[in-house]
C-alpha positions as a Markdown table, in Angstrom:
| # | Residue | x | y | z |
|---|---|---|---|---|
| 1 | Met | 13.3 | 25.5 | 1.4 |
| 2 | Lys | 15.0 | 23.1 | 0.4 |
| 3 | Lys | 12.5 | 21.0 | -2.5 |
| 4 | Val | 12.9 | 17.8 | -3.1 |
| 5 | Ile | 12.2 | 14.9 | -5.9 |
| 6 | Asp | 11.7 | 11.9 | -4.5 |
| 7 | Ser | 12.0 | 9.2 | -7.0 |
| 8 | Leu | 11.6 | 6.1 | -5.1 |
| 9 | Thr | 8.6 | 5.4 | -3.0 |
| 10 | Phe | 6.6 | 2.5 | -2.7 |
| 11 | Tyr | 3.1 | 4.4 | -0.8 |
| 12 | Gly | -0.2 | 3.0 | -1.4 |
| 13 | Ile | 0.0 | -0.6 | -1.7 |
| 14 | Lys | -2.7 | -2.4 | 0.8 |
| 15 | Leu | -1.1 | -5.6 | 1.2 |
| 16 | Tyr | 1.5 | -3.4 | 3.1 |
| 17 | Ser | -0.5 | -1.0 | 4.6 |
| 18 | Tyr | 1.2 | 1.7 | 2.9 |
| 19 | Val | -1.6 | 3.4 | 2.7 |
| 20 | Lys | -1.1 | 6.9 | 4.9 |
| 21 | Asp | -1.4 | 10.1 | 4.9 |
| 22 | Leu | 2.7 | 11.6 | 4.7 |
| 23 | Lys | 4.5 | 13.9 | 6.3 |
| 24 | Leu | 6.4 | 16.1 | 3.2 |
| 25 | Glu | 8.4 | 18.8 | 5.2 |
| 26 | Val | 11.5 | 18.5 | 8.1 |
| 27 | Asp | 13.8 | 21.1 | 9.5 |
| 28 | Asp | 14.0 | 23.1 | 6.0 |
| 29 | Phe | 14.0 | 20.4 | 3.7 |
| 30 | Leu | 10.1 | 19.9 | 1.4 |
| 31 | Ile | 9.4 | 16.8 | -0.6 |
| 32 | Glu | 7.1 | 18.8 | -3.3 |
| 33 | Lys | 6.7 | 15.4 | -5.2 |
| 34 | Ile | 7.2 | 11.6 | -4.8 |
| 35 | Val | 7.4 | 9.8 | -7.5 |
| 36 | Leu | 4.7 | 6.0 | -7.2 |
| 37 | Asn | 6.6 | 3.1 | -7.7 |
| 38 | Pro | 3.6 | 0.4 | -7.7 |
| 39 | Leu | 6.6 | -2.8 | -7.9 |
| 40 | Tyr | 5.4 | -5.2 | -5.0 |
| 41 | Lys | 7.8 | -6.2 | -2.1 |
| 42 | Tyr | 8.4 | -9.8 | -2.8 |
| 43 | Ser | 8.8 | -11.3 | -6.4 |
| 44 | Cys | 5.2 | -12.4 | -7.5 |
| 45 | Gln | 3.9 | -12.5 | -11.5 |
| 46 | Cys | 1.0 | -9.7 | -10.2 |
| 47 | Cys | 2.7 | -7.4 | -13.2 |
| 48 | Val | -0.3 | -4.8 | -12.5 |
| 49 | Asp | -2.2 | -4.5 | -8.7 |
| 50 | Gly | 0.3 | -2.7 | -7.4 |
| 51 | Phe | -0.3 | 0.0 | -10.0 |
| 52 | Tyr | -4.1 | -0.2 | -9.8 |
| 53 | Gln | -3.6 | 0.2 | -6.2 |
| 54 | Gln | -1.4 | 3.3 | -6.3 |
| 55 | Phe | -3.9 | 4.6 | -8.4 |
| 56 | Leu | -6.8 | 4.6 | -6.2 |
| 57 | Trp | -4.6 | 5.7 | -2.6 |
| 58 | Ser | -3.0 | 9.3 | -4.7 |
| 59 | Lys | -6.7 | 9.9 | -5.8 |
| 60 | Gly | -6.2 | 13.6 | -4.3 |
| 61 | Arg | -2.9 | 14.5 | -3.3 |
| 62 | Asp | -1.2 | 16.1 | -5.5 |
| 63 | Tyr | 1.8 | 15.4 | -3.9 |
| 64 | Val | 2.2 | 12.3 | -6.0 |
| 65 | Leu | 3.7 | 11.5 | -9.5 |
| 66 | Arg | 2.6 | 8.0 | -11.2 |
| 67 | Leu | 4.6 | 5.0 | -12.3 |
| 68 | Gly | 3.5 | 2.6 | -14.6 |
| 69 | Ile | 4.3 | -0.9 | -14.5 |
| 70 | Tyr | 5.0 | -4.5 | -16.8 |
| 71 | Asn | 5.5 | -8.1 | -16.9 |
| 72 | Pro | 5.9 | -9.5 | -20.4 |
| 73 | Lys | 4.7 | -12.9 | -18.3 |
| 74 | Cys | 1.1 | -10.1 | -18.7 |
| 75 | Arg | -1.8 | -12.3 | -20.0 |
| 76 | Val | -3.0 | -8.7 | -20.5 |
| 77 | Pro | -1.2 | -7.9 | -23.8 |
| 78 | Pro | 0.8 | -4.7 | -23.3 |
| 79 | Gln | -0.8 | -2.8 | -26.6 |
| 80 | Ile | -4.1 | -2.7 | -24.2 |
| 81 | Glu | -2.7 | -2.5 | -20.6 |
| 82 | Leu | -0.3 | -0.2 | -21.2 |
| 83 | Glu | -3.1 | 2.3 | -23.0 |
| 84 | Arg | -5.3 | 1.6 | -20.0 |
| 85 | Gln | -2.2 | 2.9 | -17.8 |
| 86 | Tyr | -1.3 | 6.4 | -19.8 |
| 87 | Asp | -4.8 | 7.2 | -19.8 |
| 88 | His | -4.2 | 6.9 | -15.5 |
| 89 | Glu | -1.5 | 10.0 | -16.1 |
| 90 | Ile | 1.8 | 8.2 | -15.8 |
| 91 | His | 4.9 | 9.5 | -15.6 |
| 92 | Gly | 7.6 | 6.4 | -16.8 |
| 93 | Ile | 6.7 | 2.7 | -16.8 |
| 94 | Val | 8.6 | 0.6 | -14.6 |
| 95 | Leu | 10.1 | -3.2 | -15.5 |
| 96 | His | 11.8 | -5.7 | -12.7 |
| 97 | Pro | 13.1 | -9.1 | -15.0 |
| 98 | Gln | 14.8 | -10.2 | -11.8 |
| 99 | His | 11.6 | -9.5 | -9.5 |
| 100 | His | 9.3 | -12.0 | -12.8 |
| 101 | Gly | 11.5 | -13.7 | -14.2 |
| 102 | Phe | 12.4 | -12.1 | -17.6 |
| 103 | Ser | 14.5 | -11.0 | -19.6 |
| 104 | Leu | 15.0 | -7.2 | -21.4 |
| 105 | Leu | 15.3 | -9.2 | -24.7 |
| 106 | Asp | 11.7 | -10.2 | -24.2 |
| 107 | Lys | 9.7 | -9.5 | -28.0 |
| 108 | Lys | 6.4 | -8.9 | -25.7 |
| 109 | Leu | 8.8 | -5.8 | -24.1 |
| 110 | Glu | 9.3 | -4.8 | -27.2 |
| 111 | Tyr | 6.1 | -2.3 | -27.8 |
| 112 | Val | 6.5 | -1.0 | -24.2 |
| 113 | Tyr | 10.1 | 0.6 | -25.6 |
| 114 | Gln | 8.5 | 2.2 | -28.5 |
| 115 | Phe | 5.5 | 3.2 | -26.4 |
| 116 | Ala | 7.6 | 4.3 | -23.9 |
| 117 | Glu | 9.8 | 6.3 | -27.1 |
| 118 | Asp | 6.8 | 7.8 | -28.2 |
| 119 | His | 4.9 | 8.8 | -24.8 |
| 120 | Asp | 8.0 | 10.4 | -23.6 |
| 121 | Leu | 8.5 | 8.0 | -20.8 |
| 122 | Pro | 11.3 | 7.0 | -18.6 |
| 123 | Leu | 11.5 | 3.6 | -18.5 |
| 124 | Val | 13.1 | 2.4 | -14.3 |
| 125 | Ile | 14.2 | -0.3 | -14.3 |
| 126 | His | 15.0 | -2.4 | -11.4 |
| 127 | Lys | 18.3 | -4.9 | -11.3 |
| 128 | Pro | 19.0 | -4.9 | -15.2 |
| 129 | Asp | 21.1 | -7.5 | -17.2 |
| 130 | Met | 23.6 | -4.9 | -18.3 |
| 131 | Lys | 24.0 | -6.1 | -22.1 |
| 132 | Glu | 20.4 | -6.4 | -22.8 |
| 133 | Leu | 20.0 | -2.9 | -21.7 |
| 134 | Glu | 22.5 | -1.8 | -24.7 |
| 135 | Lys | 19.7 | -3.5 | -26.7 |
| 136 | Val | 17.2 | -1.8 | -25.0 |
| 137 | Leu | 18.7 | 1.5 | -25.9 |
| 138 | Gln | 17.8 | 1.8 | -29.7 |
| 139 | Tyr | 15.3 | 2.8 | -28.7 |
| 140 | Lys | 15.8 | 6.5 | -28.0 |
| 141 | Val | 14.3 | 6.6 | -24.8 |
| 142 | Ile | 15.5 | 7.3 | -20.6 |
| 143 | Leu | 16.6 | 4.8 | -19.1 |
| 144 | Val | 16.0 | 6.1 | -15.1 |
| 145 | Leu | 18.1 | 2.7 | -13.2 |
| 146 | Val | 17.4 | 1.1 | -9.3 |
| 147 | Asp | 20.3 | -1.7 | -8.4 |
| 148 | Ala | 22.5 | -1.3 | -10.6 |
| 149 | Glu | 25.3 | -3.5 | -10.5 |
| 150 | Lys | 27.4 | -1.1 | -13.3 |
| 151 | Arg | 26.9 | 1.7 | -14.9 |
| 152 | Leu | 27.0 | 2.4 | -19.1 |
| 153 | Glu | 28.1 | 5.6 | -20.3 |
| 154 | Ser | 25.2 | 7.2 | -21.8 |
| 155 | Glu | 23.7 | 10.7 | -21.2 |
| 156 | Arg | 20.2 | 8.7 | -21.2 |
| 157 | Val | 20.9 | 7.5 | -18.4 |
| 158 | Tyr | 21.0 | 8.0 | -14.7 |
| 159 | Tyr | 20.5 | 6.0 | -11.5 |
| 160 | Ile | 18.5 | 6.1 | -8.6 |
| 161 | Thr | 20.5 | 6.6 | -4.8 |
| 162 | Gln | 20.1 | 7.5 | -1.2 |
| 163 | Lys | 22.9 | 9.6 | -2.2 |
| 164 | Pro | 23.2 | 11.1 | -5.8 |
| 165 | Leu | 26.7 | 13.1 | -5.9 |
| 166 | Arg | 27.2 | 12.4 | -9.5 |
| 167 | Glu | 25.5 | 15.1 | -12.2 |
| 168 | Asn | 22.7 | 11.5 | -13.3 |
| 169 | Glu | 22.1 | 10.6 | -10.1 |
| 170 | Ile | 18.5 | 11.7 | -9.2 |
| 171 | Tyr | 17.5 | 11.4 | -5.5 |
| 172 | Gly | 15.3 | 8.7 | -4.7 |
| 173 | Ser | 15.0 | 6.8 | 0.0 |
| 174 | Gly | 13.6 | 3.7 | -1.3 |
| 175 | Ser | 11.0 | 4.5 | 1.1 |
| 176 | Pro | 8.6 | 2.4 | 2.9 |
| 177 | Tyr | 10.3 | -1.0 | 2.0 |
| 178 | Asn | 13.8 | -0.3 | 3.4 |
| 179 | Gly | 11.9 | 0.1 | 7.1 |
| 180 | Lys | 12.1 | 4.7 | 6.9 |
| 181 | Asn | 9.9 | 7.6 | 6.6 |
| 182 | Leu | 10.6 | 9.5 | 3.8 |
| 183 | Thr | 12.3 | 12.2 | 6.1 |
| 184 | Asp | 14.1 | 9.7 | 8.2 |
| 185 | Val | 16.2 | 9.3 | 4.8 |
| 186 | Leu | 16.0 | 13.1 | 4.0 |
| 187 | Lys | 17.7 | 14.1 | 6.9 |
| 188 | Glu | 21.0 | 11.6 | 5.9 |
| 189 | Asn | 20.9 | 13.7 | 3.4 |
| 190 | Glu | 21.9 | 18.0 | 5.5 |
| 191 | Glu | 25.3 | 18.1 | 3.8 |
| 192 | Asn | 25.4 | 16.8 | 0.9 |
| 193 | Tyr | 21.5 | 18.2 | -0.7 |
| 194 | Asn | 22.8 | 19.5 | -4.7 |
| 195 | Lys | 18.8 | 21.2 | -5.7 |
| 196 | Glu | 20.1 | 19.7 | -9.5 |
| 197 | Leu | 20.2 | 16.0 | -7.5 |
| 198 | Phe | 17.4 | 16.3 | -5.3 |
| 199 | Tyr | 14.7 | 18.1 | -7.6 |
| 200 | Asp | 15.4 | 19.7 | -10.8 |
| 201 | Leu | 16.7 | 16.7 | -13.1 |
| 202 | Pro | 14.1 | 14.6 | -11.0 |
| 203 | Lys | 11.4 | 17.2 | -12.2 |
| 204 | Arg | 12.5 | 16.9 | -15.9 |
| 205 | Leu | 12.5 | 13.2 | -15.9 |
| 206 | Phe | 9.1 | 12.8 | -14.2 |
| 207 | Asp | 7.4 | 15.9 | -13.9 |
| 208 | Lys | 7.8 | 17.4 | -17.6 |
| 209 | Asn | 3.9 | 18.9 | -17.3 |
């Protein structure tokens, strides 16, 4: 079997009814783990609601890896919220400055970056401002980018894509927000499956234990 870790999924959010059991095998592919991203599909200021919905849904599902999330506009300071999420076993922290309307240089995020560095958690950043990322990289953190407009030359920066081909890319289906299920996207990768990009590297980034 071709083992896979799907690094970008949005299941477990009741608002969109994405709470069904999932098919994890198709043809000769086996999805060993999915990484749950708690972002809502559409722009909103609900910074953590998706996370707690996914936490409840993922109980008893041992194929799930949860990501935390923070929005500096949140009324709860990161010193409290990230500790709560860390106690719920997160494997990374999501930031979406465009979705939530903030800058990666917001002072409240300095704690988030230091927390990620101290706890060896990757930062999953959607549609980042590439100049702002240079400041973020002053911290010793791993960045995993989604929908980045450009590439940064750094050994600490990786990119999620549905069809990974380069050594700094990892597989993520984007299901179900893209209208496809987990196995639909995988079947499009029959010819370009590479264990390093589909399994080994995502495991090193998100499933270190």
